[in-house]
mmCIF file with all atom_site columns, C-alpha atoms in Angstrom:
data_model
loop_
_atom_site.group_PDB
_atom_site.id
_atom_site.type_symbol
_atom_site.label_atom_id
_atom_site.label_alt_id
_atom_site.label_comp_id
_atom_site.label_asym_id
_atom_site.label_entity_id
_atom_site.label_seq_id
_atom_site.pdbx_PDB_ins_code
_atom_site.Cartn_x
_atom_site.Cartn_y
_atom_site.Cartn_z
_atom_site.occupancy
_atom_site.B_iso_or_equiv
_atom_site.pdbx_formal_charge
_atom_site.auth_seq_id
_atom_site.auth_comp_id
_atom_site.auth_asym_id
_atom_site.auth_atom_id
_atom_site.pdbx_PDB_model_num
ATOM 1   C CA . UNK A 1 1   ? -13.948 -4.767  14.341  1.00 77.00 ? 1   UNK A CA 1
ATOM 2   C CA . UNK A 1 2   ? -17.391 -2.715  14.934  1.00 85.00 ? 2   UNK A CA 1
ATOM 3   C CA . UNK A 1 3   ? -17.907 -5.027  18.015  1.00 87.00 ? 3   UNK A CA 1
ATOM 4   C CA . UNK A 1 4   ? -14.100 -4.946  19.129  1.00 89.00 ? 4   UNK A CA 1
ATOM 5   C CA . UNK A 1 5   ? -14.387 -0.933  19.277  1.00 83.00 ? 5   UNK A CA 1
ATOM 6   C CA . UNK A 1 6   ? -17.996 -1.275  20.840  1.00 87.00 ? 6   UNK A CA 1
ATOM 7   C CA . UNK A 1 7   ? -16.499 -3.300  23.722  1.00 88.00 ? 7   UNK A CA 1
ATOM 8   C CA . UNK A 1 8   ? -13.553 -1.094  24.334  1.00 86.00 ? 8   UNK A CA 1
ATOM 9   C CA . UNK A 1 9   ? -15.524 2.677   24.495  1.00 82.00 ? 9   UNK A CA 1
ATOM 10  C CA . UNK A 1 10  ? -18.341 0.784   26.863  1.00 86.00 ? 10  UNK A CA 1
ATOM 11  C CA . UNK A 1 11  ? -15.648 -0.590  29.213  1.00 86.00 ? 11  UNK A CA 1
ATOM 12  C CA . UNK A 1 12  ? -13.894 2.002   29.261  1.00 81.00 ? 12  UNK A CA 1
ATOM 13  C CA . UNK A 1 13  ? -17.248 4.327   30.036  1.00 80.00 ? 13  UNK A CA 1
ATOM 14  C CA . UNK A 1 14  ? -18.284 1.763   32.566  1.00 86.00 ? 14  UNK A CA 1
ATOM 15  C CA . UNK A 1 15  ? -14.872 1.798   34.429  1.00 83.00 ? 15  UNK A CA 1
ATOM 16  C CA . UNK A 1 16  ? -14.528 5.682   34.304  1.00 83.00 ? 16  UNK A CA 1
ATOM 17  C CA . UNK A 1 17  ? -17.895 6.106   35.732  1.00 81.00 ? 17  UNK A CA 1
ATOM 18  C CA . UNK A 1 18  ? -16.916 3.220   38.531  1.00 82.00 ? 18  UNK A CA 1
ATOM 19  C CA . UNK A 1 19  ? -13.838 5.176   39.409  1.00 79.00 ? 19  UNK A CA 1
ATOM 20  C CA . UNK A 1 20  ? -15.395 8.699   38.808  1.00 79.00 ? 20  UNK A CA 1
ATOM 21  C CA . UNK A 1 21  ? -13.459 10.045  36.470  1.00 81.00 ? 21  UNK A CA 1
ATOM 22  C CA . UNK A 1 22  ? -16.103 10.645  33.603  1.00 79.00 ? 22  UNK A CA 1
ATOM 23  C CA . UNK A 1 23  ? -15.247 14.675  33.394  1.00 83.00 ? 23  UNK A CA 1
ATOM 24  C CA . UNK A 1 24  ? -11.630 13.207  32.406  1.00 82.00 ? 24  UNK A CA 1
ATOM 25  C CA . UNK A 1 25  ? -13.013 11.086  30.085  1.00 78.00 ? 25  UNK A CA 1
ATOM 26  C CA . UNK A 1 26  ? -15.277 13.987  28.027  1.00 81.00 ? 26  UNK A CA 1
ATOM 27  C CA . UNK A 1 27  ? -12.327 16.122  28.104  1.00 83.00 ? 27  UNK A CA 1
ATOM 28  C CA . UNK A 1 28  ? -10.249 13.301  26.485  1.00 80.00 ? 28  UNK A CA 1
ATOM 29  C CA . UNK A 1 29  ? -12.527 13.019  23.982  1.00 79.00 ? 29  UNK A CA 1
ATOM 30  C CA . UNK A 1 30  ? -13.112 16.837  22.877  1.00 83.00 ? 30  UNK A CA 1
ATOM 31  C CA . UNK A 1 31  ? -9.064  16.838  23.333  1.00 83.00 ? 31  UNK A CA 1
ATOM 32  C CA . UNK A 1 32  ? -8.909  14.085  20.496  1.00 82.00 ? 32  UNK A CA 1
ATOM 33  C CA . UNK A 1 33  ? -11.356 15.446  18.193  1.00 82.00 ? 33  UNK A CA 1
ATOM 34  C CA . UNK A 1 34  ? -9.491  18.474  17.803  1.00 81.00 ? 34  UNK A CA 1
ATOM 35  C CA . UNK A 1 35  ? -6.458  16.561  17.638  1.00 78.00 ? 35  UNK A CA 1
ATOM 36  C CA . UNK A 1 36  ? -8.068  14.664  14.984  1.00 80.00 ? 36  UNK A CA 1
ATOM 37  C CA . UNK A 1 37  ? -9.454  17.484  12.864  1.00 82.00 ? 37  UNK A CA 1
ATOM 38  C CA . UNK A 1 38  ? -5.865  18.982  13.329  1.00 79.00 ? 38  UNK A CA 1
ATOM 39  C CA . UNK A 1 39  ? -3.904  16.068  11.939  1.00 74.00 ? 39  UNK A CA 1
ATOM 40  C CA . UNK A 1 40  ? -6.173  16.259  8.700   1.00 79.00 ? 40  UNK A CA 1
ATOM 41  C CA . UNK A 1 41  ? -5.825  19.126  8.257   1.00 80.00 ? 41  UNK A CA 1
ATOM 42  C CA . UNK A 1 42  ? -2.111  19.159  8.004   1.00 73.00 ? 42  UNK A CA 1
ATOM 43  C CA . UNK A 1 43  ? -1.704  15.572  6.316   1.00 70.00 ? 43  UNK A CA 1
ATOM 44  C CA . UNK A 1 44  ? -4.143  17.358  3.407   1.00 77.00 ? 44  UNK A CA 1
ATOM 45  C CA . UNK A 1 45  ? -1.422  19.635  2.991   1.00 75.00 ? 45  UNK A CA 1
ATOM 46  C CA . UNK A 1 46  ? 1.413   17.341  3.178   1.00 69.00 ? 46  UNK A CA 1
ATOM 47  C CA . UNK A 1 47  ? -0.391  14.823  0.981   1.00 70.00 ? 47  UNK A CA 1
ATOM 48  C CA . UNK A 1 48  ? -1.300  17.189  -1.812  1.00 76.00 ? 48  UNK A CA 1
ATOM 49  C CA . UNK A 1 49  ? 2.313   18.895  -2.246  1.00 73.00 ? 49  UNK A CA 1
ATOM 50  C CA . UNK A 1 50  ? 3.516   15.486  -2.863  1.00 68.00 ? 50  UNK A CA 1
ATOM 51  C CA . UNK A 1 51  ? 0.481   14.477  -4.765  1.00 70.00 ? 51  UNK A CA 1
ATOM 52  C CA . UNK A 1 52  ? 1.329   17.544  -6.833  1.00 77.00 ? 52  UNK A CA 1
ATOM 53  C CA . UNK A 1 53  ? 4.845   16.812  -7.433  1.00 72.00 ? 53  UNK A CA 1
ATOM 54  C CA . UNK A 1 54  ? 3.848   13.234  -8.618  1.00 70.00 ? 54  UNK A CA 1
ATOM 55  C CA . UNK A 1 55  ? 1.521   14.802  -11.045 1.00 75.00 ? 55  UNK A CA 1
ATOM 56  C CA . UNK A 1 56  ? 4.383   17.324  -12.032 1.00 80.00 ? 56  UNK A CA 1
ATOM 57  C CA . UNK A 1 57  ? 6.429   13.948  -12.390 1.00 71.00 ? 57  UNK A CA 1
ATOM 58  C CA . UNK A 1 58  ? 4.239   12.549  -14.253 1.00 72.00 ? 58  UNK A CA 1
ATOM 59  C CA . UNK A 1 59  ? 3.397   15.499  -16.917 1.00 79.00 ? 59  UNK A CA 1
ATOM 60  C CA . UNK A 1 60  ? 7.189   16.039  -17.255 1.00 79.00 ? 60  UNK A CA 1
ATOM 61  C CA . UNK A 1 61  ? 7.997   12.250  -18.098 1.00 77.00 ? 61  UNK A CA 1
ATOM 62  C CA . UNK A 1 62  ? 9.364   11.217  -14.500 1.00 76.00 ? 62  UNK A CA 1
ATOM 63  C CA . UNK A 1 63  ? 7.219   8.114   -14.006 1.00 71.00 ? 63  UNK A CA 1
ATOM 64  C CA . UNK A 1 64  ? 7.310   7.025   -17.668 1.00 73.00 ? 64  UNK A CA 1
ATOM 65  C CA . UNK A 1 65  ? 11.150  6.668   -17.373 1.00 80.00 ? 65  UNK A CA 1
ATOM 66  C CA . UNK A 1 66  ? 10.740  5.224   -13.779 1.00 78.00 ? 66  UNK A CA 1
ATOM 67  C CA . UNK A 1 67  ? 8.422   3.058   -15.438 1.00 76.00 ? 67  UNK A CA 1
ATOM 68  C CA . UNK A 1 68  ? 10.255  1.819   -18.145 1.00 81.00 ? 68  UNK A CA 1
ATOM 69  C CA . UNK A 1 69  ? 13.448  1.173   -16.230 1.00 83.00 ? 69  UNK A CA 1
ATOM 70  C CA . UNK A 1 70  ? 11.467  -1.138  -14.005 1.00 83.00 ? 70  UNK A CA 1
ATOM 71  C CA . UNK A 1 71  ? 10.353  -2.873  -17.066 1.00 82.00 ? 71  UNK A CA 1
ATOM 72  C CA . UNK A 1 72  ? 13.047  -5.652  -16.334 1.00 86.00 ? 72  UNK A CA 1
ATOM 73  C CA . UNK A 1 73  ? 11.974  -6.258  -12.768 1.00 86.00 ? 73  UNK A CA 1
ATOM 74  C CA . UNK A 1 74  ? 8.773   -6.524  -12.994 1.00 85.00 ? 74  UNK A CA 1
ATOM 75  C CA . UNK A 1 75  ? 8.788   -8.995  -15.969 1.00 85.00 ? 75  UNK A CA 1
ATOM 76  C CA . UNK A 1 76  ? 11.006  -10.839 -13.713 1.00 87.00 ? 76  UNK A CA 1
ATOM 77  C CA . UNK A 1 77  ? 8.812   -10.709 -10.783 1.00 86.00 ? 77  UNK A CA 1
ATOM 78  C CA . UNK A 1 78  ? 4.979   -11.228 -13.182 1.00 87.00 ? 78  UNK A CA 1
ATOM 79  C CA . UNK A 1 79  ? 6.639   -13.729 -16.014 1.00 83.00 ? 79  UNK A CA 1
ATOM 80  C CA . UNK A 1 80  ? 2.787   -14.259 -16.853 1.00 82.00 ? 80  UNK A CA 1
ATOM 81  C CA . UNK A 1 81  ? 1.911   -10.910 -17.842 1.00 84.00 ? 81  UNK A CA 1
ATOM 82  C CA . UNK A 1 82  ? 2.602   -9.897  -21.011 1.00 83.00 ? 82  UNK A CA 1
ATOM 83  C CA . UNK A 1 83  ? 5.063   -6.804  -21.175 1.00 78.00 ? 83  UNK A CA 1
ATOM 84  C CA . UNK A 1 84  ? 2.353   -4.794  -23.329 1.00 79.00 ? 84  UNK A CA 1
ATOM 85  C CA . UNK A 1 85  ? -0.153  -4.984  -20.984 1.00 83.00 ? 85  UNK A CA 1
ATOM 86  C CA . UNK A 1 86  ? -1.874  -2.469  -19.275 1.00 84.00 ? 86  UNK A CA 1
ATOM 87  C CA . UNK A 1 87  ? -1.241  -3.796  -16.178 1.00 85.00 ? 87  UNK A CA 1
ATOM 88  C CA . UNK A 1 88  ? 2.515   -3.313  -15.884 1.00 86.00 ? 88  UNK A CA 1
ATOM 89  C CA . UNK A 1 89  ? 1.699   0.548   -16.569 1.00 82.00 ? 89  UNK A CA 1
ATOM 90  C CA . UNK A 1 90  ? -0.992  0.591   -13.147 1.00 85.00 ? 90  UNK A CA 1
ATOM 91  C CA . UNK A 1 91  ? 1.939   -1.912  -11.395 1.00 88.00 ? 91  UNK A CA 1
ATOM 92  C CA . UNK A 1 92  ? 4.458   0.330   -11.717 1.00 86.00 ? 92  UNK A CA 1
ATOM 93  C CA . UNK A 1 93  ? 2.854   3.555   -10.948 1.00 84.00 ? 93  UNK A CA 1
ATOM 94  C CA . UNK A 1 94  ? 1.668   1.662   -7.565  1.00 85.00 ? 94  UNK A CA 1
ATOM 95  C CA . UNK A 1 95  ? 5.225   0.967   -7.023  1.00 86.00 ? 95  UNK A CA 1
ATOM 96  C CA . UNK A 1 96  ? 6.601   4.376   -7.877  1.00 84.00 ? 96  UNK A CA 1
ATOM 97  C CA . UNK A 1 97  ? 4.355   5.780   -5.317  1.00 81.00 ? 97  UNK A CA 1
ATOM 98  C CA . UNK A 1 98  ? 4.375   3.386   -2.807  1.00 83.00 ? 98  UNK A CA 1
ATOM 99  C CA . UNK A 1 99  ? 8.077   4.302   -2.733  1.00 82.00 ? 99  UNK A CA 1
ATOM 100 C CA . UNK A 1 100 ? 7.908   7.742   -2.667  1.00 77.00 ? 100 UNK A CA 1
ATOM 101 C CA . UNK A 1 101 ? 5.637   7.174   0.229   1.00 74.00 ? 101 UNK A CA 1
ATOM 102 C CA . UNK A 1 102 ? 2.589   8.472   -1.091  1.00 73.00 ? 102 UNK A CA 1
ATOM 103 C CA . UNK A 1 103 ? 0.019   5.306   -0.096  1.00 71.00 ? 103 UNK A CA 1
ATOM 104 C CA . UNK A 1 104 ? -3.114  7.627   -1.031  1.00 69.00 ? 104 UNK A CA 1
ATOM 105 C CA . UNK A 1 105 ? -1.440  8.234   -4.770  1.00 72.00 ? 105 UNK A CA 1
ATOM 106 C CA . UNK A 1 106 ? -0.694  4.486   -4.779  1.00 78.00 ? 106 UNK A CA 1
ATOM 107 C CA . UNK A 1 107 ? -4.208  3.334   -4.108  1.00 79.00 ? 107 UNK A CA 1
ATOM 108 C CA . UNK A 1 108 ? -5.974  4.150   -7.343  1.00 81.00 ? 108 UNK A CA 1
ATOM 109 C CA . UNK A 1 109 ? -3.043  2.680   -9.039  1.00 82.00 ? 109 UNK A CA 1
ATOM 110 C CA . UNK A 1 110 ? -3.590  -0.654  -7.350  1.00 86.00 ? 110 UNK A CA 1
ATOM 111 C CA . UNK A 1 111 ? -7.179  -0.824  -8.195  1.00 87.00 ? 111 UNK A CA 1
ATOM 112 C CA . UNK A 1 112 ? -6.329  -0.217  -11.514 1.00 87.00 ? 112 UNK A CA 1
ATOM 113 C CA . UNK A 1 113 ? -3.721  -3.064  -11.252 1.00 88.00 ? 113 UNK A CA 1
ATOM 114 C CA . UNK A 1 114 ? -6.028  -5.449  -10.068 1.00 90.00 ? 114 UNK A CA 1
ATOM 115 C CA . UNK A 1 115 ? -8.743  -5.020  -12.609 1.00 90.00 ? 115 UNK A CA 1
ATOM 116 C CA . UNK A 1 116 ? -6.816  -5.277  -15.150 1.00 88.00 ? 116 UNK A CA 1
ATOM 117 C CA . UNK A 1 117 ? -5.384  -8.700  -13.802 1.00 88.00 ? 117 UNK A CA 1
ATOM 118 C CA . UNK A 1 118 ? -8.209  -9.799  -13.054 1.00 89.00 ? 118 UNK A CA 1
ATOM 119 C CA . UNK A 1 119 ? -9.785  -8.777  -17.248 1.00 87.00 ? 119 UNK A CA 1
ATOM 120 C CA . UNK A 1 120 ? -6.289  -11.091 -17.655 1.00 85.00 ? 120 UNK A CA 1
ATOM 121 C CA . UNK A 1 121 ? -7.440  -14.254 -15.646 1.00 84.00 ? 121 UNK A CA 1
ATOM 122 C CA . UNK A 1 122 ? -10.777 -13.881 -17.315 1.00 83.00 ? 122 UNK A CA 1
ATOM 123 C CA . UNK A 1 123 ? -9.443  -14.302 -20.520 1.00 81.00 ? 123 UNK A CA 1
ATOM 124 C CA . UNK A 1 124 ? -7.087  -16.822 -19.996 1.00 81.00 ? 124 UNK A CA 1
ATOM 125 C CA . UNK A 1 125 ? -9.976  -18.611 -18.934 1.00 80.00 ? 125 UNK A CA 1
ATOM 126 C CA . UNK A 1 126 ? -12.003 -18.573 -21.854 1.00 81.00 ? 126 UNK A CA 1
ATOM 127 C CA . UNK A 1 127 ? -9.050  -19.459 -23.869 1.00 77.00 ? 127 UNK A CA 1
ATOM 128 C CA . UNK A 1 128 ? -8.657  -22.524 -21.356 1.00 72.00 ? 128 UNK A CA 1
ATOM 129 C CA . UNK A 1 129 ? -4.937  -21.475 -20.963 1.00 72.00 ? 129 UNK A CA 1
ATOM 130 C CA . UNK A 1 130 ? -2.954  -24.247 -18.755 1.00 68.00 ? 130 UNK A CA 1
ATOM 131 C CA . UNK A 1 131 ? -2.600  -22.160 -15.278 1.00 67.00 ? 131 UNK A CA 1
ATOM 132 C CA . UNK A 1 132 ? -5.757  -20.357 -15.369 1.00 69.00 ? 132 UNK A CA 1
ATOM 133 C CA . UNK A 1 133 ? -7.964  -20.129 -11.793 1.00 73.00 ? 133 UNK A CA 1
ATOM 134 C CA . UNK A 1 134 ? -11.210 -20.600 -11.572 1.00 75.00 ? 134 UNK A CA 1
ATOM 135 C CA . UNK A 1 135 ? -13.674 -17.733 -11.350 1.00 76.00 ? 135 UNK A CA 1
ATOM 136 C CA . UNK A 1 136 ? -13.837 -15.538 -8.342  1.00 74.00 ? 136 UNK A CA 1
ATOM 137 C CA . UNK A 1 137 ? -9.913  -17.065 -7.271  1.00 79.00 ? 137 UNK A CA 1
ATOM 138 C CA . UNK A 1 138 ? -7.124  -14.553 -7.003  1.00 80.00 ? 138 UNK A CA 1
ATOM 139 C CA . UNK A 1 139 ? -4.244  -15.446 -9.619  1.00 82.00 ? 139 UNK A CA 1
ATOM 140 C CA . UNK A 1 140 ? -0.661  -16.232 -9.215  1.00 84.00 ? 140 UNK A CA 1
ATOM 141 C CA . UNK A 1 141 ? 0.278   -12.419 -10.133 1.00 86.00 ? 141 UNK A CA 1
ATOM 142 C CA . UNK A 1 142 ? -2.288  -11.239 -8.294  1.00 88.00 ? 142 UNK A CA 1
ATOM 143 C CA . UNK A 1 143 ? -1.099  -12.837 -5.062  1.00 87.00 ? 143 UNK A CA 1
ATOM 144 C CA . UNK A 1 144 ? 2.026   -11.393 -6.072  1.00 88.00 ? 144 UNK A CA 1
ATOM 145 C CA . UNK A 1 145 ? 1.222   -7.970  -6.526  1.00 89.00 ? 145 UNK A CA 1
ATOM 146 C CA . UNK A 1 146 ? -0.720  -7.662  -3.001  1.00 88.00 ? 146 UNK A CA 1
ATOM 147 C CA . UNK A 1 147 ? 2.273   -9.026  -1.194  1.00 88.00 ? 147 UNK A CA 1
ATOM 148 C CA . UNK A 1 148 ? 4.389   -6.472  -2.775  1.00 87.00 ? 148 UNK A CA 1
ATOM 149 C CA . UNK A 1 149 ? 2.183   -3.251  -2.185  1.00 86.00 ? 149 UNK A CA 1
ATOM 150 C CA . UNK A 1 150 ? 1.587   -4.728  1.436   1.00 84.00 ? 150 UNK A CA 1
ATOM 151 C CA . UNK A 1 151 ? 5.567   -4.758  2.216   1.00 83.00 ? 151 UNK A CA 1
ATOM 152 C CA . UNK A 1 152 ? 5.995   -1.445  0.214   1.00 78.00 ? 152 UNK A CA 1
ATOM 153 C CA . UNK A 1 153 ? 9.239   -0.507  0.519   1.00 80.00 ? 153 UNK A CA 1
ATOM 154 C CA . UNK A 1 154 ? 9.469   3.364   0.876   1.00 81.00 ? 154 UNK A CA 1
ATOM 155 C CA . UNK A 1 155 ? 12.241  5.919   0.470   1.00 80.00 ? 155 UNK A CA 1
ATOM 156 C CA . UNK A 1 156 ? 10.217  8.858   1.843   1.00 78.00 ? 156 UNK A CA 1
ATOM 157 C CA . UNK A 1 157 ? 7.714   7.668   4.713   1.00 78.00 ? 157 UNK A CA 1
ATOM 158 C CA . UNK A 1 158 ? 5.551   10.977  3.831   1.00 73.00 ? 158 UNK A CA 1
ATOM 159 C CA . UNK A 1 159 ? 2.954   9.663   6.304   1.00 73.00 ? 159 UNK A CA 1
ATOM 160 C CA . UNK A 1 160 ? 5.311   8.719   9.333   1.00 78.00 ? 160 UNK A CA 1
ATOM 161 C CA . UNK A 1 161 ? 7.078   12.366  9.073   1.00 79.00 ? 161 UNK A CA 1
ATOM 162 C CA . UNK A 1 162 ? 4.251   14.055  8.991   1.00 76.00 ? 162 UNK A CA 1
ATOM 163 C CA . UNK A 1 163 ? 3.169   12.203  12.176  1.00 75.00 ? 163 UNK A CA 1
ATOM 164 C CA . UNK A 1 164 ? 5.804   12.714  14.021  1.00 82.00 ? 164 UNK A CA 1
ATOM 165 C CA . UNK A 1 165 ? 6.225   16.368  13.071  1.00 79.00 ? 165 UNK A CA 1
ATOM 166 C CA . UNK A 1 166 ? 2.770   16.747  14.188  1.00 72.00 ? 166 UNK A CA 1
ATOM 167 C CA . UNK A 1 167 ? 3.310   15.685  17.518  1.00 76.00 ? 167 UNK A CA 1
ATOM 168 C CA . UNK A 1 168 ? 6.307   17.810  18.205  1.00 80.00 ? 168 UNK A CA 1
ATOM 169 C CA . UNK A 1 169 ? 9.026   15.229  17.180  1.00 81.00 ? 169 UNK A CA 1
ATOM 170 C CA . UNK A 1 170 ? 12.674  17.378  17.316  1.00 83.00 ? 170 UNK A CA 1
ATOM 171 C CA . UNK A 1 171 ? 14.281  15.603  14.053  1.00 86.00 ? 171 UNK A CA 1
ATOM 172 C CA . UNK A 1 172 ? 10.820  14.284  12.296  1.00 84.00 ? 172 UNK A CA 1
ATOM 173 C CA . UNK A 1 173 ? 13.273  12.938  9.301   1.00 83.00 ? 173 UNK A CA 1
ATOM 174 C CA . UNK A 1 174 ? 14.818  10.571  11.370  1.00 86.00 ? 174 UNK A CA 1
ATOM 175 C CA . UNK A 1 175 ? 12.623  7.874   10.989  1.00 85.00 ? 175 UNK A CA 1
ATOM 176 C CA . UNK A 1 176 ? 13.394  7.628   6.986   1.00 85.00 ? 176 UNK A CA 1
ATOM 177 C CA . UNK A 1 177 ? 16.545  5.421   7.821   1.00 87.00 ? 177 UNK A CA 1
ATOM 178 C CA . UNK A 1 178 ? 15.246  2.823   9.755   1.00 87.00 ? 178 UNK A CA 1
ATOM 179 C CA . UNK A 1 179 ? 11.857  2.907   7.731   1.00 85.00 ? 179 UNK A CA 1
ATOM 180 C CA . UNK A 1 180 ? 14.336  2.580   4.538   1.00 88.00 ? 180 UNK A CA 1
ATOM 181 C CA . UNK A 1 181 ? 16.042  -1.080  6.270   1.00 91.00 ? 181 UNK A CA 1
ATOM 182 C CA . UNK A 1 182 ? 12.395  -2.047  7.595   1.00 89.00 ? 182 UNK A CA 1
ATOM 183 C CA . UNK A 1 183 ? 10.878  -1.963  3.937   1.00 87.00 ? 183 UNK A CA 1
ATOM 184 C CA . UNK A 1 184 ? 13.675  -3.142  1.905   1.00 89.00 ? 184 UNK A CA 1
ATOM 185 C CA . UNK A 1 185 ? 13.615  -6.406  4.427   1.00 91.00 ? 185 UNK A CA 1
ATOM 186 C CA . UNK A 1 186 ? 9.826   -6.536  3.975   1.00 89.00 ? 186 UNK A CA 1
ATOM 187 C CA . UNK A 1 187 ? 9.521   -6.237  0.668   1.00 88.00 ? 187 UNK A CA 1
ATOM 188 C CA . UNK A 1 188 ? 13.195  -8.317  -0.281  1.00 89.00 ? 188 UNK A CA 1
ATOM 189 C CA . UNK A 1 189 ? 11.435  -11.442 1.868   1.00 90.00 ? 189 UNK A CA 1
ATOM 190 C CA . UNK A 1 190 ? 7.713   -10.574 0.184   1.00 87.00 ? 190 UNK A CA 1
ATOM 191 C CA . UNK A 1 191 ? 9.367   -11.347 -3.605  1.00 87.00 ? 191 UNK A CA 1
ATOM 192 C CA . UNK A 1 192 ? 11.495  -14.082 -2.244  1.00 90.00 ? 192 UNK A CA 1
ATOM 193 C CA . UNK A 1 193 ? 8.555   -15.698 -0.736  1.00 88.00 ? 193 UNK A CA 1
ATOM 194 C CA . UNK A 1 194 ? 6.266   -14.944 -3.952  1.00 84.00 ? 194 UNK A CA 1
ATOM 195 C CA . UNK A 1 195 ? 9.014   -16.252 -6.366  1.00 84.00 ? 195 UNK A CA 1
ATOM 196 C CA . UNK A 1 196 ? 9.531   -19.644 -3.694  1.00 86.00 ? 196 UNK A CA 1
ATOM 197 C CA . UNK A 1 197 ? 5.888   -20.342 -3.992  1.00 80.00 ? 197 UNK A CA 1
ATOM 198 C CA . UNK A 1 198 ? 5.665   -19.504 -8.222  1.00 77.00 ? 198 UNK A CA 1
ATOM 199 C CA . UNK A 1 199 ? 8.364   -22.296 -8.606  1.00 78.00 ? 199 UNK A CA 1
ATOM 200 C CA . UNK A 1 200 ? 6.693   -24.735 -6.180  1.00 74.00 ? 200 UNK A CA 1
ATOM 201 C CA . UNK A 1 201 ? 3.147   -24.066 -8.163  1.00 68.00 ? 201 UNK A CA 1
ATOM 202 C CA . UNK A 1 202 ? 5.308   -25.181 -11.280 1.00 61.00 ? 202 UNK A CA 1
ATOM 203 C CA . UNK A 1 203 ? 7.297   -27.683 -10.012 1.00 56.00 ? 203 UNK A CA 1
#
């Protein structure tokens, strides 16, 4: 990627100053930084509003009950981790937030999620469990759990509206329908796919 975005800012100083147009060029880039700085600015303040109602959530019991109701489903989707383990608790969180749309709030959660699958693999391995991977090879829940957060399916797109409201977009909210269809078809293929391939591993 470093030498993809190397190649494009050299051509395109090379053709500007071909073609003359290198005082359109500076200007473009001043124009973006500001842009830039701009767009931080207000996706710190969008980000930490919804940041601070998940943490609100969270304090009042929101994303314990969200958590337990999702119990079921996620058994159903990780059959091979135990329904006591700490991992369902990071899982779900993920989820919660990846559905709220809050990607940044989802992220430690996922960490989380992974570490303690991967303390799980470890120690199926040193029982010699049937199933287990070998060392340094992502696991069948594992797999499972990065297609899911990759399709994310998201009733808020926090980060799209904030975008677009940015920019000057007249109805900013009208992107949650569409985004709504788009990540329910993402993320309804993503566990069809995951459960296709589970069955075919144990078949």
């Amino acid at each position: 990627m470093n030498y993809l975005w190397a190649f494009m800012i050299l051509s395109g100083v090379i053709f500007s100053a071909f073609h003359g147009t290198i005082p359109a060029v500076t200007g473009a880039v001043l124009d973006s930084a500001k842009e830039a700085v701009t767009l931080c600015i207000t996706m710190t303040g969008v980000m930490s509003f919804w940041m601070g109602l998940m943490e609100i959530g969270s304090e009042a019991g929101l994303i314990h009950g969200l958590t337990m109701k999702m119990r079921p489903f996620l058994h159903w989707l990780f059959p091979g981790i135990p329904e006591d383990h700490p991992a369902m608790d990071a899982i779900s969180t993920n989820c919660i937030a990846n559905v709220l749309g809050l990607g940044w709030a989802a992220t430690p959660a996922g960490l989380k999620a992974m570490e303690e699958l991967s303390q799980l693999e470890g120690d199926r391995r040193k029982k010699h469990l049937p199933g287990a991977v070998p060392e340094g090879t992502a696991s069948q829940e594992m797999c499972t759990f990065l297609v899911v957060n990759i399709s994310s399916l998201q009733l808020i797109p926090v980060n799209m509206i904030a975008y677009r409201s940015q920019y000057g977009s007249v109805h900013p909210a009208a992107v949650v329908g569409p985004a709504i269809l788009a990540t329910l078809i993402s993320t309804g293929a993503g566990v069809l796919f995951c459960k296709w391939k589970t069955r075919r591993n144990l078949a």
